[in-house]
Amino acid sequence: MALAKEILGCSVIERSSFVSTPKVVLSSNRPAKQNLGVNPSLIHHRRVSLRKGSGGPAAVAAISEDLVRAVPENVVKFKVRTVVTVRQKNKEDLKETIAKHLDAFTDRIGRNVVLQLISTEIDPKTKAPKKSSEAVLKDWSKKTQVKAERVHYSAEFTVDSNFGIPGAITVTNKHQNEFFLESMTVEGFACGPVHFPCNSWVQSKKDHPGKRIFFSNKPYLPSETPAGLKAMREEELRYLRGDGKGERKLSDRIYDFDVYNDLGNPDKGIDFARPTLGGSKIPYPRRCRTGRAPTYTDIHAESRVEKPLPMYVPRDEQFEESKQNAFSAGRLKAVLHNLIPSLKASISANNHDFNGFADIDSLYKEGLLLKVGLQDELLKKLPLPKVVQESSQGFLKYDTPKILSKDKFAWLRDDEFARQAIAGVNPVNIEKLTVFPPKSNLDPDVYGPLESALKEEHILGHLNGMSVQQAIDENKLFIVDYHDAYLPFLDCINALDGRKAYATRTIYFLTPRGTLKPIAIELSLPPQGPSSRSKRVLTPPVDATSNWMWQLAKAHVNSNDAGVHQLVNHWLRTHACMEPFILAAHRQMSAMHPIFKLLDPHMRYTLEINALARQSLISADGVIESCFTPGRYCMELSAAAYKSMWRFDKEDLPSDLIRRGVAVPDSTQPHGLKLLIEDYPYASDGLLIWSALENWVRTYVNYYYPTPAVVCNDRELQAWYAESVNVGHADIRHADWWPKLASPEDLASILTKIIWLSSAQHAALNFGQYPYGGFVPNRPPLMRRLIPFEGDPEYTNFVADPQKYYLSALPSLLQATKFMAVVDTLSTHSPDEEYIGERQQPSVWTGDAEVVEAFYEFSAEIRQVEKEIERRNNDHSLRNRCGAGVLPYELLAPSSEPGVTCRGVPNSISI
């Protein structure tokens, strides 16, 4: 013992819980908890600042580098202990239960879970990393019946006194069942506890023979990887990349790229065939490769996996149990998959239209009557969540959408129609009007004459005495322009059964009170000939007939808006465009890479929700095609936007606001921008979050990358960005606008964009879908009738019963309830949601204590943002978010309870 103390400076011996010895406390300037029991003069004291390697108040969370190393002449063996946390499943199927009991039995006879500790150092004799003895998890069989969510096991390693710092643990699972390894903590070393955040499924050795590798929480750039971990770092990345061959098993952890060739099912017939998205013909981002066999009909199309069979995503990307339960209990499964087919059969012979607004109201008050041949057994098998409550009369009830909660008739008003362009679920399309009449960028040789029908006389009377040019010069005119997005598809859309659409433009005037009012709507159809009535302009109503015309025009605008919102701004610009960055991060950056650690919470569940979307939402005859105006052309419209307007360099909030002309650079303003619509809730709240994110990411990046050379020489980092662009966005890789990655500033900018899009931007576009769209007349996802001209056969019906005509133009009862069911599920926060400013294991996710401190400061800044948003929502001078019947803008309020709340910013695109 005395010899060991002399060699190790007492530290290892006294920290080991397996050796009993009087505690020695030496005098030091450090807090008592940091005394290592060694001579203080041998420890290098570093300045406390956010520079790599400095100390800090959260040092307990870090692996200290202040170790006194000695090379003993006589090696002493000692024991260290690891605590292993395993998260249990709440529900098991019969097969898993049988395997669990079998594992408990065989664990006693040697088929157990085996761990081995790996040092950061190389053994000079073997030229391999120093390793501990193998150790088995204790008491697995005894703890089989424990019902807690987390079960803690322990194991003891024997190591040499010259072992060095533990850097990795290998795990071999000899059981039948996989298990979820949450974390491991090794105790007994001089450096204090060594933390291993795992959060991964460990497969049985029979399915995956190799050992699993888990690294400690200490981040290392590739060039700084300790010698003992270099080979393992490379080995783990090689496994995650795979070889690009064969079909993936659900238990695999392999990340690879493929095109969107699995949306259609040509084997079911020509109506179910869809073009491949991705490639020179139709550019599109790449998705996660599954390797399924091609269809029989088309060798280039991948065969489909239909519900309830699961789609492949790497095992650790699958929903955790609480998320899966929340998702499965949602109406996407309960209503869509069980109710709708039966409803379709039972009411197909009946009137599909709403007969009056009372019919829509009754969906929330009384529910949806399940009538005509709908069997009672159906209700019994529906796993109904609380939002869809079954009453004894056999109804399905929907929660009242938030748009109706403060003012039932707000949606009819022009000011609310305009307010939603800056504070609704799609506040990212409004632009400053720079030229009047507005111009198209389409090719007139292909699409015919493209001149706008808007004239000065349409809007002059609504400009408070200004001329049109004066209003433009004074930043008073704004536009939401869907002309170019829709016009190329209108012939195809309007040939579909039960679909009618225009390409719309809406002009808004900014009033002296800071609110917007719509002053003209242009509705365009493809020109059919020289005397064609392909364009028309409607202005605010002056009588009853023009009022109903105006309401129909606004409905068509909202239908255009709903399509672009869902297919472009929501699906394409967040879900689809982020997937390549996530795939490349797992393939090219080690789990111990500091940038991987930064991005990790912002990648959670995205691959899984995107796979589910390919399976049920964006697929042929899926929910999106069924519910939105473009029908079978939905994804082609999305791809057209990717080709014509998506630019990664403009996807950050400040650049997007400037690009749309709704903000101008102004160094005197808090965020370096001046908003031209001062009360623009999405933009003003978004800038608060953007600024907090930017500060946090810049601080983090500068800690690890003090110079451009460090960025340029980081091969994993460069490989990640290169693969994200050149493979993940291969079809536009040669665009000259891609940001370079050559300096810490470049890196911080790229990362802030990615985190912004994955968190705040997605939240702003997603969690208001049911609160605003759950009342279908407010945002009809599709329209079924055009607006009749005087003299048309339908005009007589319109004048005779305008309400009936209006309701017949909206989605049918079936389409509406199907849509409501889906957007309710998409708007729901799950119980395990992680919000911006939060992380799993917040004090030990990284081994660098100063970074932990900086993250806590970021969290505190996010809490201040929340308070400021709350203050703004009670400021009566901000009329776009506060006033009689006006909904507060909370979509960027960081926190939320579970459920449909119309607020909350999760870290990632998780729904």
mmCIF file of C-alpha atoms in Angstrom, residues 700-910:
data_model
loop_
_atom_site.group_PDB
_atom_site.id
_atom_site.type_symbol
_atom_site.label_atom_id
_atom_site.label_comp_id
_atom_site.label_asym_id
_atom_site.label_seq_id
_atom_site.Cartn_x
_atom_site.Cartn_y
_atom_site.Cartn_z
ATOM 1 C CA TYR A 700 -18.383 26.727 -28.812
ATOM 2 C CA VAL A 701 -16.604 26.861 -32.158
ATOM 3 C CA ASN A 702 -13.973 29.358 -30.998
ATOM 4 C CA TYR A 703 -13.165 27.108 -28.044
ATOM 5 C CA TYR A 704 -12.082 24.255 -30.322
ATOM 6 C CA TYR A 705 -11.014 26.196 -33.417
ATOM 7 C CA PRO A 706 -8.842 29.182 -32.506
ATOM 8 C CA THR A 707 -7.503 29.610 -36.054
ATOM 9 C CA PRO A 708 -8.562 28.922 -39.669
ATOM 10 C CA ALA A 709 -5.813 26.320 -39.925
ATOM 11 C CA VAL A 710 -7.484 24.135 -37.294
ATOM 12 C CA VAL A 711 -10.730 24.207 -39.298
ATOM 13 C CA CYS A 712 -9.009 23.440 -42.599
ATOM 14 C CA ASN A 713 -6.947 20.599 -41.128
ATOM 15 C CA ASP A 714 -9.858 18.848 -39.395
ATOM 16 C CA ARG A 715 -10.345 15.981 -41.840
ATOM 17 C CA GLU A 716 -13.568 14.686 -40.248
ATOM 18 C CA LEU A 717 -15.153 18.111 -40.259
ATOM 19 C CA GLN A 718 -14.174 18.783 -43.863
ATOM 20 C CA ALA A 719 -15.364 15.311 -44.928
ATOM 21 C CA TRP A 720 -18.726 15.936 -43.218
ATOM 22 C CA TYR A 721 -19.375 19.209 -45.009
ATOM 23 C CA ALA A 722 -18.055 17.944 -48.347
ATOM 24 C CA GLU A 723 -20.278 14.862 -48.218
ATOM 25 C CA SER A 724 -23.320 16.881 -47.105
ATOM 26 C CA VAL A 725 -22.935 19.060 -50.197
ATOM 27 C CA ASN A 726 -21.441 16.737 -52.820
ATOM 28 C CA VAL A 727 -23.469 13.622 -52.021
ATOM 29 C CA GLY A 728 -26.426 14.760 -49.914
ATOM 30 C CA HIS A 729 -27.183 17.702 -52.218
ATOM 31 C CA ALA A 730 -25.416 16.221 -55.241
ATOM 32 C CA ASP A 731 -27.727 17.701 -57.870
ATOM 33 C CA ILE A 732 -26.843 21.291 -56.930
ATOM 34 C CA ARG A 733 -23.321 20.714 -55.612
ATOM 35 C CA HIS A 734 -21.781 22.955 -58.271
ATOM 36 C CA ALA A 735 -23.821 26.026 -57.283
ATOM 37 C CA ASP A 736 -21.500 28.947 -56.542
ATOM 38 C CA TRP A 737 -23.471 30.030 -53.476
ATOM 39 C CA TRP A 738 -22.460 27.154 -51.180
ATOM 40 C CA PRO A 739 -20.632 28.665 -48.179
ATOM 41 C CA LYS A 740 -16.948 27.812 -47.856
ATOM 42 C CA LEU A 741 -15.631 26.067 -44.758
ATOM 43 C CA ALA A 742 -12.225 27.620 -44.224
ATOM 44 C CA SER A 743 -12.413 29.524 -40.910
ATOM 45 C CA PRO A 744 -14.051 29.444 -37.475
ATOM 46 C CA GLU A 745 -16.466 32.130 -38.706
ATOM 47 C CA ASP A 746 -17.501 29.946 -41.667
ATOM 48 C CA LEU A 747 -18.052 26.978 -39.376
ATOM 49 C CA ALA A 748 -20.087 28.936 -36.822
ATOM 50 C CA SER A 749 -22.281 30.332 -39.596
ATOM 51 C CA ILE A 750 -22.944 26.904 -41.149
ATOM 52 C CA LEU A 751 -23.708 25.281 -37.793
ATOM 53 C CA THR A 752 -25.999 28.089 -36.641
ATOM 54 C CA LYS A 753 -28.005 27.735 -39.865
ATOM 55 C CA ILE A 754 -28.396 23.991 -39.340
ATOM 56 C CA ILE A 755 -29.421 24.338 -35.692
ATOM 57 C CA TRP A 756 -31.815 27.207 -36.496
ATOM 58 C CA LEU A 757 -33.531 25.199 -39.247
ATOM 59 C CA SER A 758 -33.777 22.091 -37.078
ATOM 60 C CA SER A 759 -35.153 23.877 -34.036
ATOM 61 C CA ALA A 760 -36.791 27.298 -34.245
ATOM 62 C CA GLN A 761 -37.605 27.404 -37.969
ATOM 63 C CA HIS A 762 -39.216 23.972 -37.907
ATOM 64 C CA ALA A 763 -41.154 24.801 -34.732
ATOM 65 C CA ALA A 764 -42.504 28.043 -36.228
ATOM 66 C CA LEU A 765 -43.746 26.132 -39.299
ATOM 67 C CA ASN A 766 -45.015 22.981 -37.604
ATOM 68 C CA PHE A 767 -46.696 23.362 -34.244
ATOM 69 C CA GLY A 768 -49.378 25.796 -35.398
ATOM 70 C CA GLN A 769 -50.776 23.432 -38.009
ATOM 71 C CA TYR A 770 -53.774 22.221 -36.022
ATOM 72 C CA PRO A 771 -54.321 25.461 -34.051
ATOM 73 C CA TYR A 772 -54.680 27.373 -37.362
ATOM 74 C CA GLY A 773 -55.523 24.631 -39.887
ATOM 75 C CA GLY A 774 -57.767 22.447 -37.722
ATOM 76 C CA PHE A 775 -60.587 24.792 -38.659
ATOM 77 C CA VAL A 776 -60.565 24.016 -42.365
ATOM 78 C CA PRO A 777 -62.229 27.238 -43.672
ATOM 79 C CA ASN A 778 -59.341 29.241 -42.166
ATOM 80 C CA ARG A 779 -56.693 27.373 -44.202
ATOM 81 C CA PRO A 780 -58.308 24.969 -46.679
ATOM 82 C CA PRO A 781 -55.594 22.579 -47.868
ATOM 83 C CA LEU A 782 -57.403 22.152 -51.178
ATOM 84 C CA MET A 783 -60.168 23.816 -53.188
ATOM 85 C CA ARG A 784 -62.722 22.069 -55.390
ATOM 86 C CA ARG A 785 -64.273 24.962 -57.321
ATOM 87 C CA LEU A 786 -63.107 28.074 -59.159
ATOM 88 C CA ILE A 787 -64.862 31.416 -58.753
ATOM 89 C CA PRO A 788 -67.590 31.763 -61.408
ATOM 90 C CA PHE A 789 -67.794 34.733 -63.753
ATOM 91 C CA GLU A 790 -71.123 36.421 -64.307
ATOM 92 C CA GLY A 791 -72.814 34.516 -67.108
ATOM 93 C CA ASP A 792 -71.233 31.156 -66.219
ATOM 94 C CA PRO A 793 -73.719 28.330 -65.562
ATOM 95 C CA GLU A 794 -72.457 28.063 -61.939
ATOM 96 C CA TYR A 795 -72.887 31.779 -61.319
ATOM 97 C CA THR A 796 -76.640 31.364 -60.857
ATOM 98 C CA ASN A 797 -76.103 28.705 -58.186
ATOM 99 C CA PHE A 798 -73.498 30.895 -56.502
ATOM 100 C CA VAL A 799 -75.818 33.905 -56.270
ATOM 101 C CA ALA A 800 -78.777 31.773 -55.193
ATOM 102 C CA ASP A 801 -76.934 30.165 -52.249
ATOM 103 C CA PRO A 802 -73.442 31.625 -51.789
ATOM 104 C CA GLN A 803 -72.806 29.792 -48.503
ATOM 105 C CA LYS A 804 -73.548 26.428 -50.098
ATOM 106 C CA TYR A 805 -71.304 27.272 -53.049
ATOM 107 C CA TYR A 806 -68.541 28.403 -50.687
ATOM 108 C CA LEU A 807 -68.734 25.192 -48.625
ATOM 109 C CA SER A 808 -68.821 23.050 -51.775
ATOM 110 C CA ALA A 809 -65.544 24.693 -52.848
ATOM 111 C CA LEU A 810 -63.866 23.671 -49.569
ATOM 112 C CA PRO A 811 -62.626 20.136 -48.835
ATOM 113 C CA SER A 812 -65.344 17.518 -48.350
ATOM 114 C CA LEU A 813 -66.243 16.144 -44.929
ATOM 115 C CA LEU A 814 -63.991 13.157 -45.551
ATOM 116 C CA GLN A 815 -61.052 15.244 -46.770
ATOM 117 C CA ALA A 816 -61.456 17.716 -43.915
ATOM 118 C CA THR A 817 -61.541 15.138 -41.125
ATOM 119 C CA LYS A 818 -58.635 13.231 -42.646
ATOM 120 C CA PHE A 819 -56.619 16.442 -42.832
ATOM 121 C CA MET A 820 -57.604 17.463 -39.290
ATOM 122 C CA ALA A 821 -56.497 14.088 -37.963
ATOM 123 C CA VAL A 822 -53.096 14.381 -39.567
ATOM 124 C CA VAL A 823 -52.282 17.971 -38.629
ATOM 125 C CA ASP A 824 -53.377 17.284 -35.067
ATOM 126 C CA THR A 825 -50.764 14.534 -34.807
ATOM 127 C CA LEU A 826 -48.124 16.684 -36.508
ATOM 128 C CA SER A 827 -48.815 19.561 -34.087
ATOM 129 C CA THR A 828 -48.383 17.415 -30.963
ATOM 130 C CA HIS A 829 -45.416 17.568 -28.604
ATOM 131 C CA SER A 830 -44.487 14.155 -27.192
ATOM 132 C CA PRO A 831 -43.747 13.660 -23.473
ATOM 133 C CA ASP A 832 -40.016 13.080 -24.130
ATOM 134 C CA GLU A 833 -39.555 16.267 -26.177
ATOM 135 C CA GLU A 834 -36.259 18.082 -25.592
ATOM 136 C CA TYR A 835 -36.572 21.839 -26.010
ATOM 137 C CA ILE A 836 -33.992 24.390 -27.043
ATOM 138 C CA GLY A 837 -31.653 25.118 -24.147
ATOM 139 C CA GLU A 838 -32.035 21.552 -22.829
ATOM 140 C CA ARG A 839 -29.879 18.448 -23.256
ATOM 141 C CA GLN A 840 -29.880 14.909 -21.980
ATOM 142 C CA GLN A 841 -27.390 14.649 -19.101
ATOM 143 C CA PRO A 842 -26.719 18.414 -19.212
ATOM 144 C CA SER A 843 -23.693 18.360 -16.916
ATOM 145 C CA VAL A 844 -21.848 15.434 -18.509
ATOM 146 C CA TRP A 845 -22.688 15.522 -22.261
ATOM 147 C CA THR A 846 -19.175 16.838 -22.796
ATOM 148 C CA GLY A 847 -16.037 16.372 -20.770
ATOM 149 C CA ASP A 848 -14.989 20.006 -21.191
ATOM 150 C CA ALA A 849 -16.232 21.811 -18.098
ATOM 151 C CA GLU A 850 -16.013 25.298 -19.582
ATOM 152 C CA VAL A 851 -18.275 24.240 -22.446
ATOM 153 C CA VAL A 852 -20.810 22.923 -19.939
ATOM 154 C CA GLU A 853 -20.737 26.333 -18.265
ATOM 155 C CA ALA A 854 -21.231 28.083 -21.602
ATOM 156 C CA PHE A 855 -24.207 25.827 -22.352
ATOM 157 C CA TYR A 856 -25.809 26.743 -19.024
ATOM 158 C CA GLU A 857 -25.376 30.406 -19.977
ATOM 159 C CA PHE A 858 -27.082 29.698 -23.314
ATOM 160 C CA SER A 859 -29.936 27.987 -21.443
ATOM 161 C CA ALA A 860 -30.316 31.029 -19.220
ATOM 162 C CA GLU A 861 -30.443 33.280 -22.296
ATOM 163 C CA ILE A 862 -33.202 31.105 -23.782
ATOM 164 C CA ARG A 863 -35.198 31.501 -20.553
ATOM 165 C CA GLN A 864 -34.865 35.270 -20.903
ATOM 166 C CA VAL A 865 -36.108 35.021 -24.499
ATOM 167 C CA GLU A 866 -39.197 33.236 -23.206
ATOM 168 C CA LYS A 867 -39.901 36.005 -20.715
ATOM 169 C CA GLU A 868 -39.495 38.654 -23.416
ATOM 170 C CA ILE A 869 -41.923 36.840 -25.727
ATOM 171 C CA GLU A 870 -44.430 36.670 -22.887
ATOM 172 C CA ARG A 871 -44.010 40.394 -22.312
ATOM 173 C CA ARG A 872 -44.547 41.151 -25.997
ATOM 174 C CA ASN A 873 -47.744 39.107 -26.043
ATOM 175 C CA ASN A 874 -49.156 41.416 -23.376
ATOM 176 C CA ASP A 875 -48.054 44.654 -25.056
ATOM 177 C CA HIS A 876 -51.194 46.280 -26.491
ATOM 178 C CA SER A 877 -49.125 48.439 -28.826
ATOM 179 C CA LEU A 878 -48.211 45.231 -30.700
ATOM 180 C CA ARG A 879 -51.524 44.713 -32.490
ATOM 181 C CA ASN A 880 -50.424 41.659 -34.461
ATOM 182 C CA ARG A 881 -50.118 39.628 -31.266
ATOM 183 C CA CYS A 882 -52.235 41.385 -28.659
ATOM 184 C CA GLY A 883 -55.765 42.762 -28.741
ATOM 185 C CA ALA A 884 -59.426 41.802 -28.665
ATOM 186 C CA GLY A 885 -59.712 38.304 -30.092
ATOM 187 C CA VAL A 886 -56.086 38.330 -31.313
ATOM 188 C CA LEU A 887 -54.059 35.179 -30.702
ATOM 189 C CA PRO A 888 -50.724 35.705 -28.923
ATOM 190 C CA TYR A 889 -47.709 34.631 -30.972
ATOM 191 C CA GLU A 890 -46.146 31.761 -29.026
ATOM 192 C CA LEU A 891 -44.821 29.472 -31.771
ATOM 193 C CA LEU A 892 -41.261 30.565 -30.887
ATOM 194 C CA ALA A 893 -41.792 30.508 -27.105
ATOM 195 C CA PRO A 894 -39.107 27.947 -26.213
ATOM 196 C CA SER A 895 -40.890 25.647 -23.737
ATOM 197 C CA SER A 896 -44.125 23.686 -23.842
ATOM 198 C CA GLU A 897 -46.187 21.054 -22.122
ATOM 199 C CA PRO A 898 -46.925 17.846 -24.069
ATOM 200 C CA GLY A 899 -49.813 17.908 -26.532
ATOM 201 C CA VAL A 900 -51.129 20.476 -29.018
ATOM 202 C CA THR A 901 -50.066 23.778 -27.442
ATOM 203 C CA CYS A 902 -49.174 26.100 -30.368
ATOM 204 C CA ARG A 903 -45.854 26.828 -28.675
ATOM 205 C CA GLY A 904 -42.508 25.201 -27.863
ATOM 206 C CA VAL A 905 -39.207 24.918 -29.784
ATOM 207 C CA PRO A 906 -37.830 21.361 -29.736
ATOM 208 C CA ASN A 907 -34.132 20.896 -30.433
ATOM 209 C CA SER A 908 -34.797 18.839 -33.530
ATOM 210 C CA ILE A 909 -37.202 18.011 -36.343
ATOM 211 C CA SER A 910 -38.911 15.251 -34.406
#
